[in-house]
mmCIF file of C-alpha atoms in Angstrom:
data_model
loop_
_atom_site.group_PDB
_atom_site.id
_atom_site.type_symbol
_atom_site.label_atom_id
_atom_site.label_comp_id
_atom_site.label_asym_id
_atom_site.label_seq_id
_atom_site.Cartn_x
_atom_site.Cartn_y
_atom_site.Cartn_z
ATOM 1 C CA MET A 26 11.626 9.800 2.597
ATOM 2 C CA ALA A 27 12.829 9.782 -1.080
ATOM 3 C CA GLY A 28 15.344 7.400 0.008
ATOM 4 C CA THR A 29 14.607 5.549 3.129
ATOM 5 C CA ASP A 30 16.686 2.969 5.033
ATOM 6 C CA LEU A 31 14.521 0.464 6.786
ATOM 7 C CA ALA A 32 17.172 -1.404 8.745
ATOM 8 C CA ALA A 33 17.045 -1.728 12.471
ATOM 9 C CA GLY A 34 18.029 0.955 14.785
ATOM 10 C CA PRO A 35 19.313 0.979 18.427
ATOM 11 C CA PRO A 36 16.973 1.489 21.487
ATOM 12 C CA TRP A 37 16.295 5.081 22.615
ATOM 13 C CA SER A 38 17.057 6.488 25.968
ATOM 14 C CA ALA A 39 15.043 9.499 27.482
ATOM 15 C CA PRO A 40 16.954 12.395 28.581
ATOM 16 C CA GLY A 41 18.139 12.118 32.184
ATOM 17 C CA GLY A 42 19.118 8.312 31.641
ATOM 18 C CA ALA A 43 15.533 6.806 31.952
ATOM 19 C CA ALA A 44 15.282 3.908 29.412
ATOM 20 C CA HIS A 45 12.281 3.711 27.606
ATOM 21 C CA ARG A 46 11.148 1.379 24.720
ATOM 22 C CA PRO A 47 10.670 3.814 21.870
ATOM 23 C CA LEU A 48 7.113 3.317 20.050
ATOM 24 C CA LEU A 49 5.689 4.608 16.811
ATOM 25 C CA ALA A 50 2.107 5.756 16.004
ATOM 26 C CA ALA A 51 0.500 4.650 12.712
ATOM 27 C CA LEU A 52 -2.621 5.636 10.913
ATOM 28 C CA ASP A 53 -3.778 3.832 7.935
ATOM 29 C CA ILE A 54 -6.515 5.887 6.166
ATOM 30 C CA GLY A 55 -8.597 4.123 3.471
ATOM 31 C CA GLY A 56 -12.077 4.445 1.975
ATOM 32 C CA THR A 57 -14.003 2.410 4.421
ATOM 33 C CA LYS A 58 -11.674 2.565 7.656
ATOM 34 C CA ILE A 59 -9.386 4.594 9.559
ATOM 35 C CA ALA A 60 -7.049 2.322 11.656
ATOM 36 C CA GLY A 61 -4.376 3.478 14.102
ATOM 37 C CA ALA A 62 -1.797 1.409 16.218
ATOM 38 C CA LEU A 63 1.187 1.801 18.503
ATOM 39 C CA VAL A 64 3.920 -0.113 17.022
ATOM 40 C CA GLY A 65 7.385 -1.218 18.375
ATOM 41 C CA THR A 66 10.375 -0.347 16.387
ATOM 42 C CA ASP A 67 10.669 -3.877 15.603
ATOM 43 C CA GLY A 68 7.445 -3.697 13.606
ATOM 44 C CA SER A 69 5.252 -5.566 16.189
ATOM 45 C CA LEU A 70 1.835 -4.275 16.504
ATOM 46 C CA LEU A 71 0.915 -3.468 20.182
ATOM 47 C CA HIS A 72 -2.354 -1.919 20.201
ATOM 48 C CA GLN A 73 -4.633 -1.629 17.207
ATOM 49 C CA LEU A 74 -8.188 0.196 16.821
ATOM 50 C CA GLN A 75 -10.129 1.675 13.891
ATOM 51 C CA VAL A 76 -13.404 3.523 13.024
ATOM 52 C CA PRO A 77 -15.416 3.818 9.913
ATOM 53 C CA THR A 78 -14.214 6.341 7.400
ATOM 54 C CA PRO A 79 -16.910 9.031 6.906
ATOM 55 C CA ALA A 80 -16.326 8.654 2.987
ATOM 56 C CA ASP A 81 -18.962 11.206 1.957
ATOM 57 C CA GLY A 82 -17.935 13.623 4.697
ATOM 58 C CA ASP A 83 -16.475 17.020 4.302
ATOM 59 C CA ARG A 84 -13.016 17.868 5.031
ATOM 60 C CA HIS A 85 -13.744 18.651 8.751
ATOM 61 C CA GLU A 86 -15.692 15.270 9.449
ATOM 62 C CA LEU A 87 -13.110 13.325 7.832
ATOM 63 C CA MET A 88 -10.417 14.899 9.929
ATOM 64 C CA ALA A 89 -12.722 14.515 13.137
ATOM 65 C CA ALA A 90 -12.300 10.718 12.351
ATOM 66 C CA VAL A 91 -8.678 10.922 12.208
ATOM 67 C CA ASP A 92 -8.636 12.963 15.599
ATOM 68 C CA HIS A 93 -10.884 10.427 17.101
ATOM 69 C CA VAL A 94 -8.489 7.595 16.546
ATOM 70 C CA LEU A 95 -5.536 9.695 17.630
ATOM 71 C CA ASP A 96 -7.494 10.345 20.860
ATOM 72 C CA ASP A 97 -7.986 6.802 21.476
ATOM 73 C CA LEU A 98 -4.380 6.037 20.984
ATOM 74 C CA ALA A 99 -3.152 8.927 23.238
ATOM 75 C CA ARG A 100 -5.229 7.466 26.021
ATOM 76 C CA LEU A 101 -3.196 4.532 26.309
ATOM 77 C CA PRO A 102 -0.476 4.801 28.915
ATOM 78 C CA GLU A 103 2.041 3.524 26.204
ATOM 79 C CA TRP A 104 1.615 6.627 24.197
ATOM 80 C CA GLN A 105 4.296 8.198 26.545
ATOM 81 C CA GLY A 106 6.795 6.095 24.450
ATOM 82 C CA VAL A 107 5.604 7.474 21.201
ATOM 83 C CA ARG A 108 8.376 9.235 19.212
ATOM 84 C CA ALA A 109 6.905 9.771 15.890
ATOM 85 C CA LEU A 110 3.741 9.478 13.698
ATOM 86 C CA GLY A 111 3.475 7.601 10.402
ATOM 87 C CA ILE A 112 0.508 8.111 8.095
ATOM 88 C CA GLY A 113 -0.262 5.913 5.194
ATOM 89 C CA SER A 114 -3.124 7.332 3.195
ATOM 90 C CA ALA A 115 -5.182 6.473 -0.101
ATOM 91 C CA GLY A 116 -3.886 8.830 -2.882
ATOM 92 C CA PRO A 117 -2.842 10.499 -4.591
ATOM 93 C CA VAL A 118 -0.578 12.047 -2.020
ATOM 94 C CA ASP A 119 2.071 14.655 -2.203
ATOM 95 C CA ILE A 120 4.620 14.107 0.450
ATOM 96 C CA ALA A 121 6.631 17.422 -0.338
ATOM 97 C CA ALA A 122 3.605 19.432 0.213
ATOM 98 C CA GLY A 123 2.151 17.094 2.916
ATOM 99 C CA THR A 124 -1.335 16.908 1.233
ATOM 100 C CA VAL A 125 -3.775 14.165 0.308
ATOM 101 C CA SER A 126 -6.460 13.925 -2.453
ATOM 102 C CA PRO A 127 -7.838 10.324 -2.139
ATOM 103 C CA VAL A 128 -9.954 9.498 -5.118
ATOM 104 C CA ASN A 129 -12.220 7.683 -2.666
ATOM 105 C CA LEU A 130 -12.664 10.604 -0.350
ATOM 106 C CA PRO A 131 -13.893 13.591 -2.253
ATOM 107 C CA GLY A 132 -14.061 15.721 0.951
ATOM 108 C CA TRP A 133 -10.191 15.774 0.814
ATOM 109 C CA ARG A 134 -8.604 17.677 -1.974
ATOM 110 C CA ASP A 135 -5.184 18.935 -1.616
ATOM 111 C CA PHE A 136 -5.958 18.424 2.002
ATOM 112 C CA PRO A 137 -2.969 19.273 4.346
ATOM 113 C CA LEU A 138 -3.164 15.897 6.349
ATOM 114 C CA ARG A 139 0.302 16.263 7.735
ATOM 115 C CA SER A 140 0.181 19.418 9.380
ATOM 116 C CA GLU A 141 -3.385 19.005 10.420
ATOM 117 C CA ALA A 142 -2.262 15.784 12.254
ATOM 118 C CA ALA A 143 0.700 17.463 13.595
ATOM 119 C CA GLU A 144 -1.650 19.858 15.472
ATOM 120 C CA HIS A 145 -3.404 17.194 17.410
ATOM 121 C CA PRO A 146 -2.546 17.816 21.041
ATOM 122 C CA ALA A 147 -1.052 14.537 21.578
ATOM 123 C CA VAL A 148 1.015 14.617 18.509
ATOM 124 C CA HIS A 149 2.166 18.312 18.715
ATOM 125 C CA GLY A 150 6.043 18.470 18.685
ATOM 126 C CA LEU A 151 6.438 14.703 17.249
ATOM 127 C CA PRO A 152 7.704 14.205 13.788
ATOM 128 C CA VAL A 153 4.975 13.429 11.322
ATOM 129 C CA VAL A 154 5.868 11.365 8.280
ATOM 130 C CA LEU A 155 3.316 10.935 5.369
ATOM 131 C CA GLY A 156 3.166 8.392 2.270
ATOM 132 C CA GLY A 157 0.903 6.760 0.210
ATOM 133 C CA ASP A 158 -1.064 3.420 1.237
ATOM 134 C CA ALA A 159 0.705 1.348 -1.520
ATOM 135 C CA VAL A 160 4.143 2.762 -0.700
ATOM 136 C CA ALA A 161 3.041 1.807 2.990
ATOM 137 C CA MET A 162 2.620 -1.539 2.035
ATOM 138 C CA ALA A 163 6.126 -1.841 0.100
ATOM 139 C CA ALA A 164 7.687 -0.341 3.170
ATOM 140 C CA ALA A 165 6.050 -2.983 5.420
ATOM 141 C CA GLU A 166 6.763 -6.154 3.291
ATOM 142 C CA HIS A 167 10.287 -5.116 2.895
ATOM 143 C CA TRP A 168 10.660 -4.555 6.830
ATOM 144 C CA ARG A 169 8.622 -7.372 8.077
ATOM 145 C CA GLY A 170 7.244 -9.317 5.114
ATOM 146 C CA ALA A 171 7.906 -11.217 1.758
ATOM 147 C CA ALA A 172 10.310 -8.693 0.657
ATOM 148 C CA ARG A 173 12.727 -8.895 3.576
ATOM 149 C CA PRO A 174 15.457 -10.813 2.001
ATOM 150 C CA TYR A 175 15.683 -8.529 -1.002
ATOM 151 C CA ARG A 176 17.584 -5.361 -1.811
ATOM 152 C CA ASN A 177 15.477 -4.599 -4.871
ATOM 153 C CA ALA A 178 11.702 -5.195 -4.867
ATOM 154 C CA LEU A 179 8.367 -4.101 -6.334
ATOM 155 C CA CYS A 180 5.502 -4.664 -3.976
ATOM 156 C CA LEU A 181 1.973 -4.460 -5.408
ATOM 157 C CA VAL A 182 -1.464 -3.911 -3.916
ATOM 158 C CA VAL A 183 -4.120 -5.370 -6.394
ATOM 159 C CA SER A 184 -7.559 -4.465 -4.989
ATOM 160 C CA THR A 185 -10.034 -1.962 -6.427
ATOM 161 C CA GLY A 186 -7.206 -0.187 -7.872
ATOM 162 C CA VAL A 187 -3.465 -1.217 -8.530
ATOM 163 C CA GLY A 188 -0.783 0.578 -6.477
ATOM 164 C CA ALA A 189 2.918 -0.067 -5.878
ATOM 165 C CA GLY A 190 5.943 0.796 -4.108
ATOM 166 C CA LEU A 191 9.705 0.454 -4.923
ATOM 167 C CA VAL A 192 12.542 -0.734 -2.930
ATOM 168 C CA LEU A 193 15.898 -0.104 -4.492
ATOM 169 C CA ASP A 194 19.442 -0.951 -3.118
ATOM 170 C CA GLY A 195 17.688 -1.780 0.410
ATOM 171 C CA ARG A 196 15.893 1.641 0.354
ATOM 172 C CA LEU A 197 12.411 2.754 0.044
ATOM 173 C CA ARG A 198 12.240 5.034 -3.026
ATOM 174 C CA THR A 199 9.294 7.235 -3.212
ATOM 175 C CA GLY A 200 10.195 10.128 -5.521
ATOM 176 C CA THR A 201 9.804 13.727 -5.066
ATOM 177 C CA THR A 202 5.923 13.585 -4.409
ATOM 178 C CA GLY A 203 5.704 10.058 -2.885
ATOM 179 C CA ASN A 204 4.217 8.400 -6.009
ATOM 180 C CA ALA A 205 7.459 6.547 -7.412
ATOM 181 C CA GLY A 206 6.546 2.918 -8.503
ATOM 182 C CA HIS A 207 2.949 3.692 -9.691
ATOM 183 C CA LEU A 208 2.631 0.567 -11.761
ATOM 184 C CA GLY A 209 -1.015 0.721 -11.952
ATOM 185 C CA HIS A 210 -0.828 3.638 -14.416
ATOM 186 C CA ILE A 211 1.686 2.016 -16.582
ATOM 187 C CA SER A 212 0.146 1.587 -20.124
ATOM 188 C CA VAL A 213 0.074 -1.995 -21.332
ATOM 189 C CA ASP A 214 -2.325 -1.944 -24.100
ATOM 190 C CA LEU A 215 -1.875 1.180 -26.350
ATOM 191 C CA ASP A 216 -5.461 0.704 -27.893
ATOM 192 C CA GLY A 217 -7.124 -0.167 -24.653
ATOM 193 C CA ARG A 218 -9.814 1.156 -22.284
ATOM 194 C CA PRO A 219 -9.663 4.695 -21.493
ATOM 195 C CA CYS A 220 -8.464 5.294 -18.034
ATOM 196 C CA PRO A 221 -9.622 7.934 -15.506
ATOM 197 C CA CYS A 222 -6.153 9.288 -15.169
ATOM 198 C CA GLY A 223 -6.490 10.356 -19.076
ATOM 199 C CA SER A 224 -4.131 7.498 -20.459
ATOM 200 C CA ARG A 225 -5.496 4.130 -22.266
ATOM 201 C CA GLY A 226 -4.925 0.638 -21.261
ATOM 202 C CA CYS A 227 -3.389 1.021 -17.913
ATOM 203 C CA VAL A 228 -2.636 -1.901 -15.728
ATOM 204 C CA GLU A 229 -5.414 -0.794 -13.222
ATOM 205 C CA GLY A 230 -7.961 -0.747 -16.121
ATOM 206 C CA ILE A 231 -7.431 -4.429 -16.744
ATOM 207 C CA ALA A 232 -6.015 -5.890 -13.577
ATOM 208 C CA SER A 233 -7.875 -4.389 -10.513
ATOM 209 C CA GLY A 234 -10.605 -5.981 -9.176
ATOM 210 C CA THR A 235 -13.199 -3.658 -10.779
ATOM 211 C CA ALA A 236 -11.726 -4.349 -14.007
ATOM 212 C CA ILE A 237 -11.790 -8.090 -13.518
ATOM 213 C CA ALA A 238 -15.320 -8.059 -12.868
ATOM 214 C CA ARG A 239 -15.978 -5.847 -16.009
ATOM 215 C CA THR A 240 -13.879 -7.943 -18.084
ATOM 216 C CA ALA A 241 -15.823 -11.115 -17.115
ATOM 217 C CA ASP A 242 -19.170 -9.358 -17.738
ATOM 218 C CA GLU A 243 -17.811 -8.231 -21.178
ATOM 219 C CA LEU A 244 -16.807 -11.875 -22.136
ATOM 220 C CA GLY A 245 -20.204 -12.952 -21.126
ATOM 221 C CA TRP A 246 -19.734 -14.415 -18.002
ATOM 222 C CA ARG A 247 -22.951 -14.273 -15.556
ATOM 223 C CA PRO A 248 -22.923 -14.777 -11.856
ATOM 224 C CA GLY A 249 -24.830 -17.308 -10.059
ATOM 225 C CA ARG A 250 -28.162 -17.187 -8.384
ATOM 226 C CA GLY A 251 -26.980 -14.788 -5.489
ATOM 227 C CA GLY A 252 -26.063 -12.011 -8.269
ATOM 228 C CA ASP A 253 -22.768 -11.466 -6.745
ATOM 229 C CA ALA A 254 -20.751 -10.214 -9.885
ATOM 230 C CA THR A 255 -17.450 -9.026 -8.116
ATOM 231 C CA ALA A 256 -14.044 -10.031 -8.561
ATOM 232 C CA GLY A 257 -14.367 -12.350 -5.768
ATOM 233 C CA ALA A 258 -17.163 -14.144 -7.365
ATOM 234 C CA VAL A 259 -15.373 -14.297 -10.475
ATOM 235 C CA ALA A 260 -12.428 -15.919 -8.781
ATOM 236 C CA ALA A 261 -14.659 -18.478 -7.167
ATOM 237 C CA ALA A 262 -15.928 -19.291 -10.694
ATOM 238 C CA ALA A 263 -12.644 -19.618 -12.058
ATOM 239 C CA ARG A 264 -11.476 -21.843 -9.386
ATOM 240 C CA ALA A 265 -14.381 -24.199 -10.358
ATOM 241 C CA GLY A 266 -13.193 -24.155 -14.079
ATOM 242 C CA ASP A 267 -15.355 -21.483 -15.580
ATOM 243 C CA PRO A 268 -13.627 -20.833 -18.862
ATOM 244 C CA LEU A 269 -14.836 -17.058 -19.027
ATOM 245 C CA ALA A 270 -13.793 -16.334 -15.328
ATOM 246 C CA LEU A 271 -10.472 -18.003 -16.095
ATOM 247 C CA THR A 272 -9.972 -15.921 -19.112
ATOM 248 C CA ALA A 273 -10.609 -12.724 -17.219
ATOM 249 C CA PHE A 274 -8.134 -13.695 -14.408
ATOM 250 C CA ASP A 275 -5.574 -14.515 -17.297
ATOM 251 C CA LEU A 276 -5.880 -11.072 -18.884
ATOM 252 C CA ALA A 277 -5.475 -9.478 -15.577
ATOM 253 C CA ALA A 278 -2.321 -11.523 -14.896
ATOM 254 C CA ARG A 279 -0.792 -10.772 -18.379
ATOM 255 C CA ALA A 280 -1.404 -7.029 -17.721
ATOM 256 C CA LEU A 281 0.237 -7.296 -14.456
ATOM 257 C CA ALA A 282 3.097 -9.499 -15.810
ATOM 258 C CA ALA A 283 3.789 -6.706 -18.387
ATOM 259 C CA GLY A 284 3.909 -4.018 -15.890
ATOM 260 C CA ILE A 285 6.239 -5.969 -13.506
ATOM 261 C CA ALA A 286 8.286 -6.939 -16.372
ATOM 262 C CA ALA A 287 8.777 -3.400 -17.684
ATOM 263 C CA THR A 288 9.632 -2.178 -14.187
ATOM 264 C CA ALA A 289 12.220 -5.043 -13.743
ATOM 265 C CA THR A 290 13.784 -4.072 -17.167
ATOM 266 C CA LEU A 291 13.929 -0.348 -16.011
ATOM 267 C CA VAL A 292 15.459 -0.695 -12.541
ATOM 268 C CA GLU A 293 16.487 -4.528 -12.137
ATOM 269 C CA LEU A 294 14.524 -6.306 -9.469
ATOM 270 C CA ASP A 295 15.064 -9.346 -7.438
ATOM 271 C CA ALA A 296 11.585 -9.927 -6.451
ATOM 272 C CA ALA A 297 7.948 -8.732 -7.134
ATOM 273 C CA VAL A 298 5.442 -9.190 -4.011
ATOM 274 C CA VAL A 299 1.732 -9.133 -4.716
ATOM 275 C CA GLY A 300 -0.945 -8.314 -2.180
ATOM 276 C CA GLY A 301 -4.275 -6.873 -1.731
ATOM 277 C CA GLY A 302 -7.856 -8.281 -2.118
ATOM 278 C CA VAL A 303 -7.429 -9.570 -5.877
ATOM 279 C CA ALA A 304 -4.545 -11.702 -4.603
ATOM 280 C CA LYS A 305 -6.543 -13.652 -2.383
ATOM 281 C CA ALA A 306 -7.619 -15.412 -5.488
ATOM 282 C CA GLY A 307 -4.608 -17.619 -4.970
ATOM 283 C CA PRO A 308 -3.475 -19.932 -7.842
ATOM 284 C CA VAL A 309 -6.227 -18.462 -10.213
ATOM 285 C CA LEU A 310 -4.065 -15.125 -10.222
ATOM 286 C CA PHE A 311 -0.573 -16.399 -9.354
ATOM 287 C CA GLU A 312 -0.395 -19.161 -11.870
ATOM 288 C CA PRO A 313 -1.186 -17.348 -15.036
ATOM 289 C CA LEU A 314 0.771 -14.483 -13.585
ATOM 290 C CA ALA A 315 3.845 -16.639 -13.261
ATOM 291 C CA ARG A 316 3.500 -17.886 -16.808
ATOM 292 C CA HIS A 317 2.965 -14.555 -18.419
ATOM 293 C CA LEU A 318 5.814 -13.033 -16.326
ATOM 294 C CA ALA A 319 8.326 -15.975 -17.527
ATOM 295 C CA SER A 320 7.625 -14.848 -20.998
ATOM 296 C CA TYR A 321 7.997 -11.090 -20.491
ATOM 297 C CA THR A 322 11.179 -11.318 -18.510
ATOM 298 C CA ALA A 323 13.150 -12.289 -21.538
ATOM 299 C CA LEU A 324 16.374 -10.501 -20.816
ATOM 300 C CA SER A 325 19.106 -12.350 -18.847
ATOM 301 C CA PHE A 326 19.064 -9.817 -16.036
ATOM 302 C CA THR A 327 15.368 -10.021 -15.370
ATOM 303 C CA ARG A 328 14.936 -13.920 -15.611
ATOM 304 C CA GLY A 329 15.803 -14.375 -11.598
ATOM 305 C CA LEU A 330 12.992 -12.259 -10.582
ATOM 306 C CA ARG A 331 11.086 -14.061 -7.709
ATOM 307 C CA LEU A 332 7.123 -13.878 -7.631
ATOM 308 C CA LEU A 333 5.804 -13.715 -4.067
ATOM 309 C CA PRO A 334 2.585 -13.303 -2.420
ATOM 310 C CA ALA A 335 2.596 -10.719 0.337
ATOM 311 C CA GLU A 336 2.779 -11.734 3.770
ATOM 312 C CA LEU A 337 1.245 -9.097 6.116
ATOM 313 C CA GLY A 338 -2.312 -8.778 4.790
ATOM 314 C CA THR A 339 -4.482 -6.119 6.341
ATOM 315 C CA ASN A 340 -1.781 -5.150 8.719
ATOM 316 C CA ALA A 341 0.688 -3.997 5.893
ATOM 317 C CA GLY A 342 -0.874 -0.388 6.229
ATOM 318 C CA LEU A 343 -0.055 0.193 9.763
ATOM 319 C CA VAL A 344 3.227 -1.723 9.804
ATOM 320 C CA GLY A 345 4.078 0.571 6.582
ATOM 321 C CA ALA A 346 3.098 3.683 8.283
ATOM 322 C CA ALA A 347 5.241 2.704 11.268
ATOM 323 C CA ALA A 348 8.064 2.312 8.964
ATOM 324 C CA PHE A 349 7.496 5.724 7.656
ATOM 325 C CA ALA A 350 7.503 7.171 11.414
ATOM 326 C CA ARG A 351 10.651 5.096 12.165
ATOM 327 C CA THR A 352 12.599 7.184 9.753
ATOM 328 C CA ALA A 353 12.177 10.125 11.867
ATOM 329 C CA LEU A 354 13.877 8.538 14.785
ATOM 330 C CA PRO A 355 17.404 9.894 15.430
ATOM 331 C CA ALA A 356 19.272 6.640 14.240
ATOM 332 C CA HIS A 357 17.716 7.146 10.934
ATOM 333 C CA ARG A 358 18.326 10.730 10.254
#
């Protein structure tokens, strides 16, 4: 999957000449939910379901939840058309090894998710393609969303963390382990906050929802009567004109802009697509982001970079996982 073409492919015909509409199975595994879907090869979501993630469970409990979703999908008559399974998972992931070690799921460390999923009775014999959740978002937005018109795009998820994926020359570029484009851990402040990754001043440590709430608190912003101190509450205060909340978002936007501009300078981008929970702040984030981006993209080949909000919302994970699965169809090999 290090270089994946997401262009449309032809219909599939079953052996013996019986025409079938091929389908893709998709799993989106995160810290709060495990979602599954059957997806058409055009990216249309046909059936969706989800279960809560047993985030504190051990490796077996977590896998049991995954199996439960696969069990329910496999009961659908349309499952007979499934030709591949794609999995987008919270990370870090290692697509070469087929393992995941999600930060928010301590029961999985170097867990062989790809091979475990492949052993499910309904999946056995089907190709299984694994990728990270931010890369899934990039695949989805390039296939069916805001990045669709562009051959070179950086797609960001700005939420409790900051993740990203790269599309270059019309192809998803994942790197050897599946972590290419990990913008959240570009350092944009050499003397900044220590980051759990071991570096300092990472984009994630300034621009994530958690970081925005922390910055607002450090600046002296205080929540209202309800005591909500989340980034969403800071965004609401910023929309109401609170100067401290506006400053917290401005600092986050500046960090994002620096990371996006650095990436654009390195690989030449046509567009940057921003999604995730923090992006729901709307103009409170996008206006300072556009302003800072204009100042950081000073070189001639970076000035035409388009800044766009993501279009697929919470469906991006499933559509992206289906895009992973689609690369296993014969037309894409």
